[in-house]
Coordinates of C-alpha atoms in Angstrom, one line a residue:
X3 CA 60.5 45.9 46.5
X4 CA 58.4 46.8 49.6
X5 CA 56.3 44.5 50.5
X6 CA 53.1 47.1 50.1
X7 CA 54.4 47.2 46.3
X8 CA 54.1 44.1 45.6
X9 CA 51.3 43.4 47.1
X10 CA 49.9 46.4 44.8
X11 CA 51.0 44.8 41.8
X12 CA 49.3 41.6 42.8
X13 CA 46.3 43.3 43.2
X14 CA 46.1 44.9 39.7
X15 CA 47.3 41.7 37.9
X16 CA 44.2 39.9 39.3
X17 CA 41.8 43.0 38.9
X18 CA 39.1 41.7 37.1
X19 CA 38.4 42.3 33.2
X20 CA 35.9 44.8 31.9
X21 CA 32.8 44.4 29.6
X22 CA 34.7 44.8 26.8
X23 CA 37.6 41.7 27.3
X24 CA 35.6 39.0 25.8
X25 CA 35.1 41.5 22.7
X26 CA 38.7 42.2 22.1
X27 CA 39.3 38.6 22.6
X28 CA 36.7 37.5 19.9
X29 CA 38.5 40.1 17.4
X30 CA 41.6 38.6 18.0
X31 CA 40.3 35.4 16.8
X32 CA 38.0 36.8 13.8
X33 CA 41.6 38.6 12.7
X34 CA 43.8 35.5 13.0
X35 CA 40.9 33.8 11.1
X36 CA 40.9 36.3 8.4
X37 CA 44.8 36.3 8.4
X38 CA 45.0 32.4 7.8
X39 CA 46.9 30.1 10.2
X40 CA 49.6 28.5 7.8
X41 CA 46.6 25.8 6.9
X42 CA 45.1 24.8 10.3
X43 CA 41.9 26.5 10.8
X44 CA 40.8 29.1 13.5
X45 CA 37.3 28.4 15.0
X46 CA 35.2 31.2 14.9
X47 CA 34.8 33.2 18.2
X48 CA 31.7 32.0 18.2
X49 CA 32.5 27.9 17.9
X50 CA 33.9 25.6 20.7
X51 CA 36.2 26.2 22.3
X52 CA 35.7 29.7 22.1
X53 CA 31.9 30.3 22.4
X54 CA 32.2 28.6 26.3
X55 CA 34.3 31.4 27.3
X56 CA 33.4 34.3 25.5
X57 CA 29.7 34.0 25.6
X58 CA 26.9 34.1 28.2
X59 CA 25.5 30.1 28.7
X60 CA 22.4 31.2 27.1
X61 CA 24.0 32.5 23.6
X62 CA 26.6 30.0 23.7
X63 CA 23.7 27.5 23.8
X64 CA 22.1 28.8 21.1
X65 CA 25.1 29.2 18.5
X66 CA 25.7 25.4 19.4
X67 CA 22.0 24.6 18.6
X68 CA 22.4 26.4 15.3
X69 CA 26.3 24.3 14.7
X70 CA 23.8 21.3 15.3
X71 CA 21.2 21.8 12.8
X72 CA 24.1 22.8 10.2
X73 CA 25.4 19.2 11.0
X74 CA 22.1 17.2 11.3
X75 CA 20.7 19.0 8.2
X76 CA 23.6 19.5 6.6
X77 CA 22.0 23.7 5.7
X78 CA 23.0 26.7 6.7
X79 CA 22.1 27.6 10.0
X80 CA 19.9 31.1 11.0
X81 CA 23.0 33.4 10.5
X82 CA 24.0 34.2 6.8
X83 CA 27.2 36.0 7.9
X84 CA 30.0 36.3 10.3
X85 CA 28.3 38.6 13.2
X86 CA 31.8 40.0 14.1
X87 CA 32.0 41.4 10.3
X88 CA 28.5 42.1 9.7
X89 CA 29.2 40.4 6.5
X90 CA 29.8 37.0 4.9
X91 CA 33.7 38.5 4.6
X92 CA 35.5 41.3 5.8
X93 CA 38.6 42.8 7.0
X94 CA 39.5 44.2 10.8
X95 CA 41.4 47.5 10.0
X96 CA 41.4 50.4 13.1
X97 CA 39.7 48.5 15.2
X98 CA 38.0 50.5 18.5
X99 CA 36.6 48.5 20.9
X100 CA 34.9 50.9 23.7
X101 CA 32.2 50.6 26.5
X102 CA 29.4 52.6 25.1
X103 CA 26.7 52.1 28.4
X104 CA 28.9 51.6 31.3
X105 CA 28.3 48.5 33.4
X106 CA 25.3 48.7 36.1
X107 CA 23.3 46.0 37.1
X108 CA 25.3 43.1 35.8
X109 CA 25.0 44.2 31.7
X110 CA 26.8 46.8 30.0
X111 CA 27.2 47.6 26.2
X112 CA 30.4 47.9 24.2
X113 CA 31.2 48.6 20.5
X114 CA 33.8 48.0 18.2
X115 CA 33.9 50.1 15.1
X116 CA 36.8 49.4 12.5
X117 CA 36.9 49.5 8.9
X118 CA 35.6 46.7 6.2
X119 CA 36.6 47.1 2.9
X120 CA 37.3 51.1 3.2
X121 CA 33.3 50.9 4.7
X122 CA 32.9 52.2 8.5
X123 CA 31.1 49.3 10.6
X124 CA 29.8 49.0 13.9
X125 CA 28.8 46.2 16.2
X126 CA 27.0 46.4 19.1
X127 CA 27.5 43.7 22.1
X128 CA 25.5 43.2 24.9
X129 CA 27.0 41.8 27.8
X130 CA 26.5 40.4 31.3
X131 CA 28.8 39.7 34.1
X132 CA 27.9 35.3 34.8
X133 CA 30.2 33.8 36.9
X134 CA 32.1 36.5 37.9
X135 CA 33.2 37.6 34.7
X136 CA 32.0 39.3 31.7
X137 CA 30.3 37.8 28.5
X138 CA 29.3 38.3 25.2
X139 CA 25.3 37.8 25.9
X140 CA 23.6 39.4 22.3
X141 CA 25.6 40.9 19.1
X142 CA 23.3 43.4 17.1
X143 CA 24.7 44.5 13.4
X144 CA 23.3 47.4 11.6
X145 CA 22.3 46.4 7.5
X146 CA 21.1 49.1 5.6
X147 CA 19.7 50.8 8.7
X148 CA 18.1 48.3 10.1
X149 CA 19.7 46.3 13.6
X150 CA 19.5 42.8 13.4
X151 CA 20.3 40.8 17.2
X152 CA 21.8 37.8 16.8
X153 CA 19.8 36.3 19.6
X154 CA 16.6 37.1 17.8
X155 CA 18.1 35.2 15.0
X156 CA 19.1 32.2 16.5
X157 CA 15.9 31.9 18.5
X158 CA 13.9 31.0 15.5
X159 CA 12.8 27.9 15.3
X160 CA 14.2 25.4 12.7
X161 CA 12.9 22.6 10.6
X162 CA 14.6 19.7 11.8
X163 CA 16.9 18.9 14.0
X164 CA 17.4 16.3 17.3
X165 CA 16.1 19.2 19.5
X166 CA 13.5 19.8 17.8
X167 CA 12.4 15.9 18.1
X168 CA 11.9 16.0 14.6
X169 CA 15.3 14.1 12.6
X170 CA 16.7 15.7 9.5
X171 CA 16.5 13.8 5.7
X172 CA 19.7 14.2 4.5

């Protein structure tokens, strides 16, 4: 192989990955979730050691605050259902995962659409490019015609919780 080949193929195998990578990674989680792992749990996409990877620092940081309070208070956290779903269950069936608002500036949008129970659903991710690479930086579902970001729910405040300098009666 000439030497300009190969030095061609180099260069597209470390092309860099586009705003919607971190998405199509999270689905392939969420589905090997769904599918079971022969009794050894899958963390969500958004737990450790996912979140790290696939999520901005600043949403990563707050679905870890949320995993904290569900510990410390031993409650359910701001987020009533699986934000890759937009449901407490689900299934992943044709799954479409497409840049919807083409990256400029450092953000772009992408959305995966698939099928839940013979329903359409569609979720919408925000992302950002931190540290030379793209990541999941807000998820907004769509309930009844109403768009719910993630982010907004997590930034709520909670009751307890060590970060909130206030400890938790269990």
């Amino acid at each position: 192989m000439p030497a300009l080949a190969i030095a061609a193929c180099g260069a597209a195998l470390a092309a860099p990955a586009g705003p919607e990578t971190p998405v199509r990674e999270a689905y392939a989680i969420t589905s090997r979730q769904l599918a079971g792992s022969g009794g050894k749990p899958v963390a969500a996409p958004w737990q450790k050691p996912h979140r790290d990877r696939l999520m901005s620092r600043a949403l990563a940081g707050m679905f870890a605050r949320d995993e904290l309070y569900q510990d410390e208070a031993g409650e359910m956290g701001h987020l009533g259902a699986d934000p890759f779903l937009s449901g407490q269950d689900g299934e992943i069936k044709n799954l479409k995962v497409s840049v919807t608002s083409p990256p400029a500036g450092g953000k772009a949008q992408v959305t995966a659409s698939f099928r839940s129970f013979k329903q359409p659903v569609s979720v919408r991710f925000r992302m950002v490019e931190e540290g030379g690479a793209w990541k999941i930086d807000d998820i907004v579902n769509r309930v009844e015609g109403q768009d719910y970001a993630v982010r907004d729910l997590l930034s709520q405040p909670y009751e307890c919780g060590s970060f909130m300098k206030k400890p938790c009666k269990r």
